[in-house]
Amino acid sequence: MQLKLPEPQEPDATMQLRAAVPEVSGQRTSRRKPVPPSAFARATARFAPYARKLRPVYPRPGRIGWRRWMPSWRQWLGAVLTSLGLGGAFLAVAYAMTDIPENLNSYATQQDNVYFWSDGTPMARTGWVQRQAMPLKDIPQQVRWAVLAAENESFYSDPGISMKGITRALWRTAGEGDTQGGSTITQQYVKNVYLGQEKTFSRKFTEAMIALKLDNKMPKDKILEGYLNTSWFGRGTYGIQRAAQAYYGKDVSQLDVSEAAFLASLLKGAGLYDPTLSAANHQRAVERWEWILDRMVKTGKLSPKERAKYTSFPDPLKSNPLHETGQQSDYLVELASKYAKTAARLSDKKFDLGGYQIYTTFDRKREDALTEAVTKAREQARKDHPGPAKTAHYGAASVAADGRILAVYGGPDHRKQGFNESNASTVPAGSAFQPFVYAAGLEHGVHRTRNGPATPVSPKSVYDGDDAVPVTTPEGPYWDRSGKKVAAHNDGGKSYGKITLHQALVQSVNTPFMQLGMDTGLPTLRATAQAAGLLPSSMGPQVPAMSQGSATPSAIRMASGYATFAADGTHTEPYSVRRITRNGSPVALKAAETRRAVGVTTARQVTEALTESFRTAHPDAAPGTARVAGKAGTTHNDTASWYVGTAKDVSTAVAVYRMDLSKSLEPQPLKGVAGTSAGAVPYDIWSSAMSPLG
């Protein structure tokens, strides 16, 4: 008997075990509801027919000829909308990712420094560029509207860019490799101060993005102000202020509408519109000038009646009248810039960024007179002594009693000789140093015994004026290192016998002052001379020769020292700058130091002797009531000849000496270039520079 096994069942298609679920009494088995389609799926389903129509099928059915290969209008529309969408998204992302640079283009914002004479007129300018920033409030309305009419009449209403202009510029970029044209004033300003002048698509695109952002963050007036101060106008100038000076010799505040229209034309290309460069330029300039004036009428910024007044083209100056440095002005600038940086505590880097207006103490008339006098002396020396004259130098300076440096002669031309003869400590003062010795003795007295009390001296104190008188100390004769007695000598070996200190200064007798210096004390003498204005570095060793004028002060310092006596013993450190501003704002300036050098009585006694010295040597040179004092100075080896003196409250020092700068700074004998005692060149220069002595 065989068992019959059940037949095997077919396996489930899912290959999963199934378990019977008992049916609960009274309930029906639940069924899962279908998930509804998503919104994206519904949209896709809705637009699927249209998408299928947009999908290109080539050749297109139902069309014949070339139409079989052309997209349908739906396909064109889809492509345009897609491009616009992607382009808009790209621009939005680019705008968000573009930042306004924090650092400005240093070259675009660099300015020149302008130096002014004491009367406020321009003297010189320095810097790599000719630019001076001007606040918008100081730029006349008609100048602004002329620029806007020429460059961007919709400036105050546009978003900072011009789509039409950008499209034109991009077309030029793609077709000709040129990005010129198509820029608003905002874009041009961005290019000037943030970017550069390279002609690339990327630069143009970045320029537009920054311009959009800048327009949202910066007031329009500030953008216009920046644009007017950084734009190139030709003739080496940046900014509307420098352009006005370069083309018309006036400040921007003095421009009329006609001149403003011409300057605005230069923004399109100064090389093409400067009428002085060529006849073609002149014609282009006239046409654009007329066009700009007409545009101003169209934009409502100039009335037709006012426009009718301007029928003649305002021809600019033939050349840039801005003052270039050179010859004497370079020496003046050198002194003023050094003083400005020190007194205003400006680093070289900060000062070189420019924008400073330096108002100097230099008097134009005195400078011209001093320069003319020295130039005349140079020319005469070349005629009379052609050999020695080749290495002759003339240092000269005028300093007021209140410390102002009024004029200097630094050399024939700074571009050929940077060595400033007025500020050089190279030659001994000689007998011109005697007033300092006299002042030290009068002020501090003399010591007859070592460490003993000081004994007062007066102008009437008597000293030995003979030649070759040995110099003594409280212990006896003064011996030099070679074992010889030191003796003083007078010019020409002349002896004067017993002579008062006053008369010794009047007649420039050396021997009394060499002994007076020893009696007063060389440290005291040194301190007195320095208090009066001479620099410590020029004083030299403390030996008896100090009283003979072994110190080597500059012409500026000698004039300053004599000015101390004219100021009743109060010394003011010489200064060359009285005020500094930067773009119109004051810059703090440390005041020149003032100190009491000697007492009033001492100063007046020195001045009395110097007055008599001047009257004795030049009895007819000045009226009897004139306040004139001065004396000559010579050295025993004839390497320098001086004249230093004051007229009223101005002191002038003149030194003539010889030195071959190509070999060394060692002084050489004058060999006649300084004249004779009867006609000394330093005095001739001094009297011409100080004329009239009334």
XYZ file of C-alpha atoms in Angstrom:
694
model
C 0.000 0.000 0.000
C 1.501 3.226 -1.034
C 0.994 6.574 0.621
C -0.084 9.307 -1.723
C 1.794 12.528 -0.996
C 0.198 15.926 -1.719
C 1.405 17.642 -4.878
C 3.856 20.549 -4.253
C 2.448 24.061 -4.673
C 3.961 26.651 -6.974
C 6.280 29.059 -5.089
C 5.084 32.577 -4.449
C 6.348 35.076 -6.960
C 7.777 37.293 -4.235
C 9.504 34.312 -2.660
C 8.187 35.422 0.710
C 6.480 33.361 3.399
C 2.816 34.040 3.835
C 0.971 33.691 7.072
C -2.737 33.437 7.259
C -4.309 36.326 9.046
C -7.501 35.383 10.759
C -10.445 37.565 10.022
C -11.762 39.309 13.074
C -15.403 38.897 13.536
C -17.350 42.017 12.667
C -14.466 43.797 10.908
C -13.344 44.043 7.310
C -9.725 43.759 6.277
C -8.275 47.312 5.571
C -6.791 48.141 2.170
C -3.889 50.731 1.583
C -5.070 53.885 -0.242
C -3.024 55.074 -3.266
C -0.601 58.039 -2.645
C -1.711 61.202 -4.515
C 0.788 62.621 -7.081
C 3.071 65.501 -5.933
C 2.684 69.074 -7.114
C 5.836 68.708 -9.221
C 4.430 65.577 -10.832
C 1.138 67.296 -11.561
C 2.964 70.302 -13.062
C 5.177 68.017 -15.116
C 2.141 66.167 -16.392
C 0.387 69.400 -17.200
C 3.288 70.883 -19.168
C 4.518 67.650 -20.688
C 2.577 68.141 -23.928
C 4.070 71.610 -24.306
C 7.551 70.358 -23.522
C 7.175 67.692 -26.168
C 6.293 70.409 -28.612
C 9.310 72.484 -27.565
C 11.600 69.532 -28.023
C 13.174 69.940 -31.395
C 12.368 67.242 -33.907
C 14.415 67.513 -37.057
C 13.537 67.587 -39.729
C 10.218 69.013 -38.507
C 7.264 67.005 -39.758
C 4.692 68.855 -41.770
C 7.191 71.433 -43.016
C 8.922 71.617 -46.307
C 12.171 73.173 -47.470
C 14.315 75.174 -45.049
C 11.404 75.520 -42.615
C 11.852 71.856 -41.711
C 15.110 72.843 -39.915
C 13.945 75.995 -38.084
C 12.711 75.870 -34.431
C 9.097 76.739 -33.811
C 8.092 79.957 -32.076
C 7.447 77.969 -28.917
C 10.978 76.651 -29.013
C 12.364 80.144 -29.588
C 10.326 81.496 -26.681
C 11.484 78.711 -24.408
C 15.121 79.307 -25.256
C 14.793 83.037 -24.630
C 13.014 82.583 -21.296
C 15.550 79.988 -20.182
C 18.437 82.247 -21.118
C 16.888 85.172 -19.289
C 16.319 83.076 -16.225
C 19.818 81.694 -16.151
C 21.297 85.113 -16.887
C 19.258 86.722 -14.129
C 20.336 84.052 -11.668
C 23.953 84.509 -12.686
C 23.782 88.282 -12.246
C 22.089 87.919 -8.857
C 24.805 85.590 -7.630
C 27.546 87.798 -9.095
C 26.046 90.900 -7.453
C 25.856 89.151 -4.085
C 29.433 87.910 -4.328
C 30.916 91.253 -5.428
C 32.345 93.433 -2.662
C 33.329 97.072 -2.856
C 37.122 97.059 -2.385
C 38.302 98.611 0.842
C 41.626 99.768 -0.559
C 41.510 102.502 -3.147
C 43.813 102.559 -6.116
C 46.698 104.509 -4.529
C 47.724 106.078 -7.827
C 44.196 107.283 -8.524
C 43.989 109.002 -5.151
C 47.553 110.276 -4.985
C 47.831 114.035 -5.135
C 50.564 116.578 -5.469
C 51.737 118.832 -2.672
C 51.466 122.546 -3.364
C 53.761 125.150 -1.851
C 52.760 128.799 -1.507
C 54.697 132.014 -1.042
C 54.112 134.046 2.092
C 51.540 136.137 0.196
C 49.489 133.021 -0.602
C 50.332 132.733 -4.299
C 51.524 129.346 -5.660
C 55.273 128.783 -5.503
C 55.846 125.154 -6.506
C 54.286 121.723 -6.588
C 55.748 118.282 -6.072
C 54.507 114.754 -6.633
C 54.097 112.153 -9.344
C 50.732 113.512 -10.404
C 49.147 116.925 -10.612
C 46.032 116.504 -8.514
C 44.382 118.418 -5.703
C 41.070 117.149 -4.333
C 38.268 119.704 -4.075
C 35.065 119.315 -2.017
C 31.979 119.295 -4.250
C 30.664 122.410 -2.534
C 33.678 124.316 -3.868
C 33.035 123.222 -7.463
C 30.505 125.596 -9.113
C 27.146 124.234 -10.244
C 27.759 125.164 -13.882
C 30.956 123.112 -13.904
C 29.122 120.061 -12.561
C 26.277 120.373 -15.047
C 28.702 120.794 -17.953
C 30.390 117.509 -16.992
C 27.054 115.726 -16.572
C 25.808 117.014 -19.917
C 28.952 115.726 -21.583
C 29.291 112.382 -19.827
C 26.118 111.215 -18.097
C 23.033 113.446 -18.047
C 20.968 110.759 -16.265
C 23.531 110.468 -13.464
C 21.156 111.449 -10.667
C 18.438 109.021 -11.812
C 20.298 105.979 -13.166
C 21.243 102.957 -11.004
C 24.947 103.480 -11.577
C 25.126 101.587 -14.865
C 23.695 101.944 -18.340
C 22.484 98.686 -19.889
C 22.476 100.236 -23.320
C 25.999 101.496 -22.845
C 27.235 98.209 -21.380
C 25.742 96.267 -24.295
C 27.477 98.581 -26.730
C 30.752 98.274 -24.809
C 30.533 94.475 -24.675
C 29.849 94.370 -28.386
C 32.960 96.463 -28.956
C 34.902 94.186 -26.626
C 33.858 91.067 -28.518
C 34.202 92.602 -31.951
C 37.189 94.919 -31.578
C 38.865 94.118 -28.279
C 37.992 97.561 -26.951
C 36.003 98.416 -23.848
C 35.764 102.145 -24.372
C 32.391 103.762 -24.235
C 29.240 102.787 -22.450
C 30.294 103.828 -18.939
C 28.294 105.989 -16.573
C 30.078 108.424 -14.291
C 29.706 105.886 -11.486
C 31.412 103.224 -13.602
C 34.191 105.593 -14.590
C 34.731 106.483 -10.946
C 34.917 102.788 -10.042
C 37.471 102.245 -12.791
C 39.540 105.199 -11.576
C 39.712 104.403 -7.871
C 39.108 100.669 -7.483
C 40.193 98.891 -10.629
C 42.490 99.923 -13.444
C 42.574 100.835 -17.099
C 43.055 97.361 -18.592
C 40.636 96.592 -21.450
C 39.161 93.203 -20.638
C 35.699 91.715 -20.404
C 36.216 90.662 -16.794
C 37.249 94.172 -15.751
C 34.196 95.648 -17.463
C 31.893 93.150 -15.768
C 33.441 93.725 -12.327
C 33.187 97.457 -12.905
C 29.430 97.185 -13.521
C 28.837 95.056 -10.417
C 30.782 97.405 -8.142
C 29.045 100.405 -9.701
C 25.631 98.926 -8.866
C 26.611 98.325 -5.266
C 28.350 101.672 -4.903
C 25.286 103.465 -6.212
C 23.212 101.834 -3.469
C 25.646 102.679 -0.685
C 27.207 106.037 -1.587
C 25.344 109.339 -2.152
C 25.388 110.550 -5.714
C 27.116 113.779 -4.722
C 30.018 111.867 -3.183
C 30.393 109.783 -6.334
C 30.401 112.914 -8.489
C 32.924 114.574 -6.194
C 35.218 111.574 -6.412
C 34.866 111.413 -10.175
C 35.718 115.084 -10.647
C 38.791 114.713 -8.438
C 40.228 111.571 -10.033
C 39.581 111.989 -13.750
C 42.356 112.597 -16.250
C 42.243 115.943 -18.064
C 45.527 115.879 -19.948
C 48.600 118.087 -19.531
C 49.697 115.836 -16.682
C 46.705 116.760 -14.533
C 44.101 114.804 -12.580
C 40.987 116.413 -11.172
C 38.989 119.474 -12.151
C 40.970 121.844 -9.900
C 44.302 121.046 -11.552
C 42.662 121.111 -14.993
C 41.355 124.629 -14.398
C 44.836 125.767 -13.407
C 46.599 123.921 -16.229
C 44.352 125.219 -19.029
C 43.191 128.611 -17.739
C 45.550 129.506 -14.909
C 42.720 129.881 -12.408
C 40.990 127.905 -9.676
C 37.894 125.885 -10.539
C 35.758 128.334 -8.550
C 36.577 131.023 -11.140
C 35.519 129.099 -14.254
C 32.601 130.313 -16.337
C 30.181 128.037 -18.196
C 32.089 128.274 -21.468
C 35.399 127.250 -19.903
C 33.691 124.485 -17.961
C 32.220 123.099 -21.190
C 35.669 122.913 -22.764
C 37.179 121.141 -19.748
C 34.279 118.684 -19.832
C 35.140 117.864 -23.436
C 38.597 116.690 -22.344
C 37.034 113.785 -20.452
C 36.371 112.097 -23.770
C 40.085 112.087 -24.522
C 42.470 114.912 -23.745
C 44.827 113.814 -26.507
C 42.066 114.413 -29.035
C 40.566 117.618 -27.644
C 43.466 119.735 -26.376
C 43.280 122.457 -29.057
C 46.927 123.437 -28.636
C 48.185 120.105 -29.976
C 46.978 120.370 -33.564
C 44.511 122.054 -35.891
C 42.418 118.890 -36.011
C 42.260 118.876 -32.238
C 41.147 122.488 -32.235
C 38.305 121.721 -34.633
C 37.175 118.717 -32.579
C 37.367 120.764 -29.380
C 35.203 123.558 -30.812
C 32.576 121.090 -32.077
C 32.362 119.248 -28.781
C 32.335 122.523 -26.804
C 29.323 123.688 -28.819
C 27.635 120.301 -28.406
C 28.062 120.355 -24.615
C 26.635 123.863 -24.311
C 23.659 122.795 -26.438
C 23.199 119.698 -24.257
C 23.106 121.924 -21.189
C 20.276 123.860 -22.772
C 18.440 120.633 -23.609
C 18.781 119.349 -20.046
C 17.509 122.636 -18.654
C 20.752 123.647 -16.949
C 21.495 126.584 -19.242
C 18.966 129.012 -20.641
C 18.927 129.745 -24.369
C 19.585 133.392 -23.534
C 22.668 132.485 -21.526
C 23.790 130.055 -24.231
C 23.665 132.830 -26.811
C 26.418 134.691 -24.960
C 28.991 132.027 -25.686
C 29.835 132.312 -29.353
C 33.637 132.434 -29.130
C 35.586 129.348 -28.199
C 37.511 129.898 -24.922
C 41.001 129.032 -26.142
C 43.079 127.749 -23.221
C 46.642 128.764 -22.395
C 49.240 127.394 -24.775
C 51.127 125.558 -22.032
C 50.597 124.382 -18.485
C 51.322 127.350 -16.181
C 51.441 125.204 -13.043
C 54.649 126.021 -11.263
C 57.345 123.438 -11.772
C 60.208 123.217 -9.339
C 63.653 124.097 -10.560
C 66.531 126.460 -9.847
C 65.861 128.276 -6.533
C 62.366 126.929 -5.896
C 63.775 123.444 -5.437
C 65.941 124.651 -2.573
C 62.925 126.325 -1.013
C 60.836 123.190 -1.392
C 63.617 121.110 0.128
C 63.689 123.290 3.253
C 59.911 123.566 3.541
C 59.149 119.877 3.033
C 61.712 118.812 5.616
C 60.335 121.289 8.135
C 56.714 120.382 7.341
C 57.258 116.672 7.938
C 59.042 117.324 11.220
C 56.694 119.980 12.603
C 53.523 118.152 11.506
C 54.897 114.718 12.451
C 54.274 113.307 8.976
C 56.049 110.210 7.745
C 57.626 110.263 4.304
C 55.039 107.742 3.106
C 52.103 109.814 4.296
C 53.553 113.052 2.986
C 54.227 111.521 -0.426
C 50.565 110.544 -0.814
C 50.063 114.261 -1.356
C 47.116 116.545 -0.955
C 48.974 118.970 1.301
C 48.977 122.731 0.894
C 52.154 124.086 2.473
C 52.080 127.816 3.163
C 55.702 128.868 3.503
C 57.368 131.910 5.037
C 59.322 132.703 1.865
C 58.917 136.274 0.641
C 58.834 136.330 -3.146
C 60.258 139.865 -3.474
C 63.121 139.187 -1.081
C 63.840 135.877 -2.786
C 63.981 137.544 -6.193
C 66.219 140.326 -4.891
C 68.617 137.901 -3.211
C 68.760 135.621 -6.254
C 69.355 138.550 -8.584
C 72.162 139.906 -6.373
C 73.969 136.558 -6.187
C 73.497 135.880 -9.893
C 75.046 139.243 -10.706
C 78.001 138.486 -8.436
C 78.497 135.079 -10.067
C 78.538 136.563 -13.536
C 81.023 139.231 -12.497
C 83.306 136.618 -10.911
C 83.308 134.613 -14.143
C 84.515 137.684 -16.005
C 87.125 138.812 -13.483
C 88.344 135.448 -12.163
C 87.229 132.733 -14.626
C 89.374 129.994 -13.062
C 88.486 130.306 -9.361
C 84.898 131.266 -10.211
C 84.229 127.719 -11.432
C 84.346 126.438 -7.850
C 82.897 129.531 -6.125
C 79.852 129.151 -3.887
C 77.475 131.739 -2.495
C 75.386 130.807 0.516
C 72.844 133.400 1.595
C 69.726 133.612 3.740
C 67.352 136.176 5.218
C 65.646 135.427 8.544
C 63.171 137.615 10.426
C 63.566 138.334 14.122
C 60.554 136.092 14.795
C 62.256 133.106 13.100
C 60.645 133.214 9.662
C 63.010 132.262 6.857
C 62.235 134.880 4.236
C 64.681 134.016 1.467
C 67.618 131.746 0.701
C 70.079 131.271 -2.097
C 70.935 127.597 -2.273
C 72.843 127.374 -5.541
C 72.606 128.004 -9.280
C 70.163 125.145 -9.984
C 69.035 122.319 -7.719
C 68.746 119.954 -10.682
C 72.472 120.371 -11.334
C 73.629 120.900 -7.764
C 71.580 119.435 -4.933
C 74.068 120.834 -2.420
C 72.200 123.656 -0.622
C 74.694 126.437 -0.035
C 72.406 128.361 2.319
C 72.027 125.435 4.711
C 75.533 123.957 4.542
C 77.898 123.972 7.515
C 81.110 123.917 5.535
C 83.172 127.069 6.120
C 84.285 128.858 9.295
C 82.518 132.008 10.435
C 85.768 133.838 11.094
C 85.440 137.286 12.594
C 81.679 137.264 11.939
C 81.554 135.102 15.091
C 82.777 137.966 17.321
C 79.287 139.175 18.388
C 78.660 135.808 20.093
C 81.903 136.098 22.038
C 81.013 139.668 23.004
C 77.513 138.611 24.103
C 78.851 135.728 26.208
C 81.260 138.041 28.058
C 78.661 140.752 28.650
C 76.049 138.249 29.799
C 78.122 135.959 32.022
C 81.228 137.935 32.999
C 84.810 136.643 33.111
C 86.838 134.519 35.499
C 90.214 135.921 36.501
C 90.950 132.938 38.759
C 90.176 129.268 38.348
C 86.773 128.472 39.928
C 86.607 132.016 41.247
C 83.553 134.276 41.049
C 82.652 135.891 37.738
C 83.729 139.481 37.217
C 81.319 141.607 35.131
C 82.553 143.201 31.935
C 81.006 146.006 29.928
C 81.401 147.534 26.490
C 83.971 149.846 28.053
C 86.138 147.029 29.404
C 89.642 147.319 27.949
C 91.625 144.514 26.329
C 94.947 144.320 24.505
C 94.401 144.836 20.775
C 97.943 144.221 19.586
C 98.757 141.508 17.109
C 100.313 138.227 18.270
C 99.278 138.710 21.898
C 99.645 135.387 23.733
C 96.415 133.835 25.007
C 96.450 133.342 28.768
C 94.605 131.304 31.353
C 94.443 131.895 35.143
C 97.508 129.702 35.391
C 99.490 131.456 32.642
C 100.002 131.125 28.848
C 97.948 128.625 26.908
C 100.135 125.963 25.262
C 98.964 123.898 22.299
C 99.759 120.203 21.867
C 102.941 120.928 19.963
C 104.314 122.839 22.939
C 103.875 126.309 21.451
C 102.211 129.307 23.035
C 98.913 130.133 21.350
C 98.708 133.727 20.125
C 95.940 135.674 18.478
C 96.393 137.576 15.215
C 94.621 140.500 13.631
C 93.918 140.893 9.929
C 97.052 142.142 8.244
C 99.041 141.794 11.473
C 97.805 145.224 12.612
C 98.079 146.248 16.275
C 95.521 148.506 17.982
C 96.937 148.816 21.492
C 94.529 149.024 24.406
C 90.977 148.983 23.097
C 87.492 148.665 24.567
C 85.411 145.616 23.738
C 82.823 147.843 22.047
C 85.428 149.409 19.810
C 87.066 146.062 19.154
C 83.788 144.757 17.721
C 83.278 147.948 15.728
C 86.710 147.603 14.123
C 86.677 143.754 14.010
C 89.861 143.360 16.087
C 90.514 139.685 16.756
C 92.910 139.569 19.698
C 90.602 141.007 22.409
C 87.878 138.471 21.585
C 90.205 135.493 21.630
C 91.209 136.424 25.175
C 87.626 137.319 26.147
C 86.487 133.858 25.089
C 89.105 132.259 27.323
C 88.193 134.544 30.240
C 84.462 133.849 29.872
C 85.041 130.121 29.466
C 84.803 128.181 26.267
C 81.878 126.032 27.544
C 79.991 129.237 28.362
C 80.844 130.689 24.962
C 79.644 127.555 23.265
C 76.383 127.532 25.229
C 75.731 131.211 24.432
C 76.293 130.740 20.700
C 73.994 127.723 20.662
C 71.317 129.569 22.629
C 71.484 132.366 20.059
C 70.821 129.928 17.226
C 73.980 128.124 16.109
C 73.793 124.349 15.939
C 75.912 122.204 18.281
C 77.174 120.194 15.306
C 78.792 123.303 13.826
C 80.698 124.426 16.907
C 83.816 122.259 16.700
C 86.329 121.598 19.505
C 86.572 123.802 22.616
C 89.944 125.400 21.963
C 90.986 129.084 21.816
C 90.329 129.093 18.041
C 86.613 128.890 18.838
C 86.684 132.612 19.656
C 88.310 133.232 16.282
C 85.297 131.776 14.506
C 86.324 128.177 13.943
C 82.637 127.233 14.090
C 81.054 126.495 10.711
C 77.455 127.710 10.862
C 75.261 127.836 7.774
C 74.062 131.124 6.322
C 70.597 130.408 7.723
C 71.981 129.875 11.229
C 74.229 132.941 11.111
C 71.308 135.093 10.027
C 69.201 133.547 12.784
C 71.908 134.249 15.377
C 72.156 137.934 14.466
C 68.336 138.096 14.412
C 68.427 137.058 18.090
C 70.245 140.287 18.939
C 67.739 142.297 16.882
C 64.943 140.606 18.873
C 66.393 141.879 22.178
C 67.953 138.535 23.037
C 64.978 136.258 22.344
C 65.770 133.492 19.903
C 63.136 131.802 17.756
C 64.215 128.705 15.889
C 64.182 129.442 12.136
C 61.177 127.981 10.383
C 59.989 127.885 6.794
C 56.328 126.826 7.084
C 53.641 128.836 8.835
C 50.556 126.756 8.016
C 49.619 123.397 6.469
C 46.276 122.119 5.231
C 45.276 118.891 3.535
C 42.461 119.218 1.047
C 41.438 122.381 2.852
C 41.483 120.981 6.404
C 44.082 122.336 8.875
C 46.986 120.082 9.846
C 48.371 120.462 13.355
C 51.782 122.110 13.247
C 54.234 122.298 16.121
C 55.166 125.910 16.853
C 58.781 126.990 16.483
C 60.703 126.930 19.749
C 61.366 130.281 21.408
C 63.885 130.865 24.201
C 65.757 133.595 26.000
C 69.351 133.508 24.719
C 70.760 136.624 26.396
C 69.327 139.500 28.356
C 67.804 142.545 26.744
C 70.657 144.780 27.853
C 73.273 142.442 26.426
C 71.429 142.132 23.121
C 71.119 145.900 22.765
C 74.779 146.451 23.572
C 75.736 143.969 20.847
C 73.374 145.696 18.407
C 74.828 149.125 19.253
C 78.326 147.917 18.420
C 77.148 146.284 15.181
C 75.308 149.482 14.233
C 78.461 151.536 14.680
C 80.422 148.891 12.761
C 78.069 149.282 9.810
C 78.118 153.090 9.979
C 81.907 153.187 10.164
C 82.409 150.927 7.157
C 79.530 152.312 5.059
C 78.733 155.829 6.266
C 76.515 156.771 3.318
C 74.714 153.462 2.797
C 71.627 154.248 4.886
C 69.816 157.235 6.407
C 70.858 158.228 9.905
C 67.538 157.073 11.340
C 67.664 153.620 9.719
C 67.897 150.639 12.045
C 70.784 148.932 10.299
C 73.561 146.910 11.931
C 76.128 144.470 10.623
C 79.722 143.486 10.130
C 82.037 141.661 7.800
C 83.724 138.402 8.579
C 86.990 137.010 7.261
C 89.122 133.957 7.981
C 92.868 133.970 8.456
C 93.450 131.532 5.598
C 91.107 133.384 3.203
C 88.761 130.448 2.629
C 85.558 132.374 3.375
C 84.241 135.905 3.366
C 81.033 136.907 5.194
C 78.708 139.800 5.696
C 75.970 139.497 8.284
C 73.655 142.266 9.344
C 70.133 143.342 10.172
C 67.856 146.034 8.781
C 64.835 146.690 10.942
C 63.781 143.171 12.003
C 65.319 141.162 9.176
C 68.761 139.597 9.331
C 70.684 138.482 6.253
C 73.883 136.472 6.098
C 76.008 136.077 2.978
C 79.021 133.786 2.667
C 81.307 133.481 -0.351
C 83.702 130.560 -0.476
C 85.386 128.139 -2.845
C 84.972 124.382 -2.825
C 85.428 121.744 -5.493
C 82.464 119.453 -4.842
C 83.755 116.877 -7.299
C 86.810 116.297 -5.090
C 85.967 117.072 -1.454
C 84.190 119.431 0.930
C 87.470 121.086 1.851
C 87.371 124.911 1.478
C 89.920 126.492 -0.859
C 91.432 130.000 -0.941
C 89.103 132.551 -2.496
C 91.704 134.044 -4.869
C 89.809 137.271 -5.392
C 86.269 135.975 -6.063
C 85.030 137.633 -2.827
C 86.417 141.026 -3.805
C 88.602 143.267 -1.682
C 88.154 145.079 1.610
C 87.233 148.179 -0.362
C 84.643 146.328 -2.420
C 83.673 143.085 -0.736
C 81.293 140.887 -2.702
C 79.380 139.593 0.368
C 78.487 143.150 1.382
C 77.400 144.035 -2.167
C 75.076 141.049 -2.208
C 73.811 141.845 1.291
C 73.081 145.512 0.547
C 71.315 144.650 -2.722
C 69.164 142.016 -1.030
C 68.315 144.340 1.893
C 67.710 147.434 -0.225
C 66.417 149.956 0.520
C 68.202 150.345 3.849
C 65.731 152.859 5.208
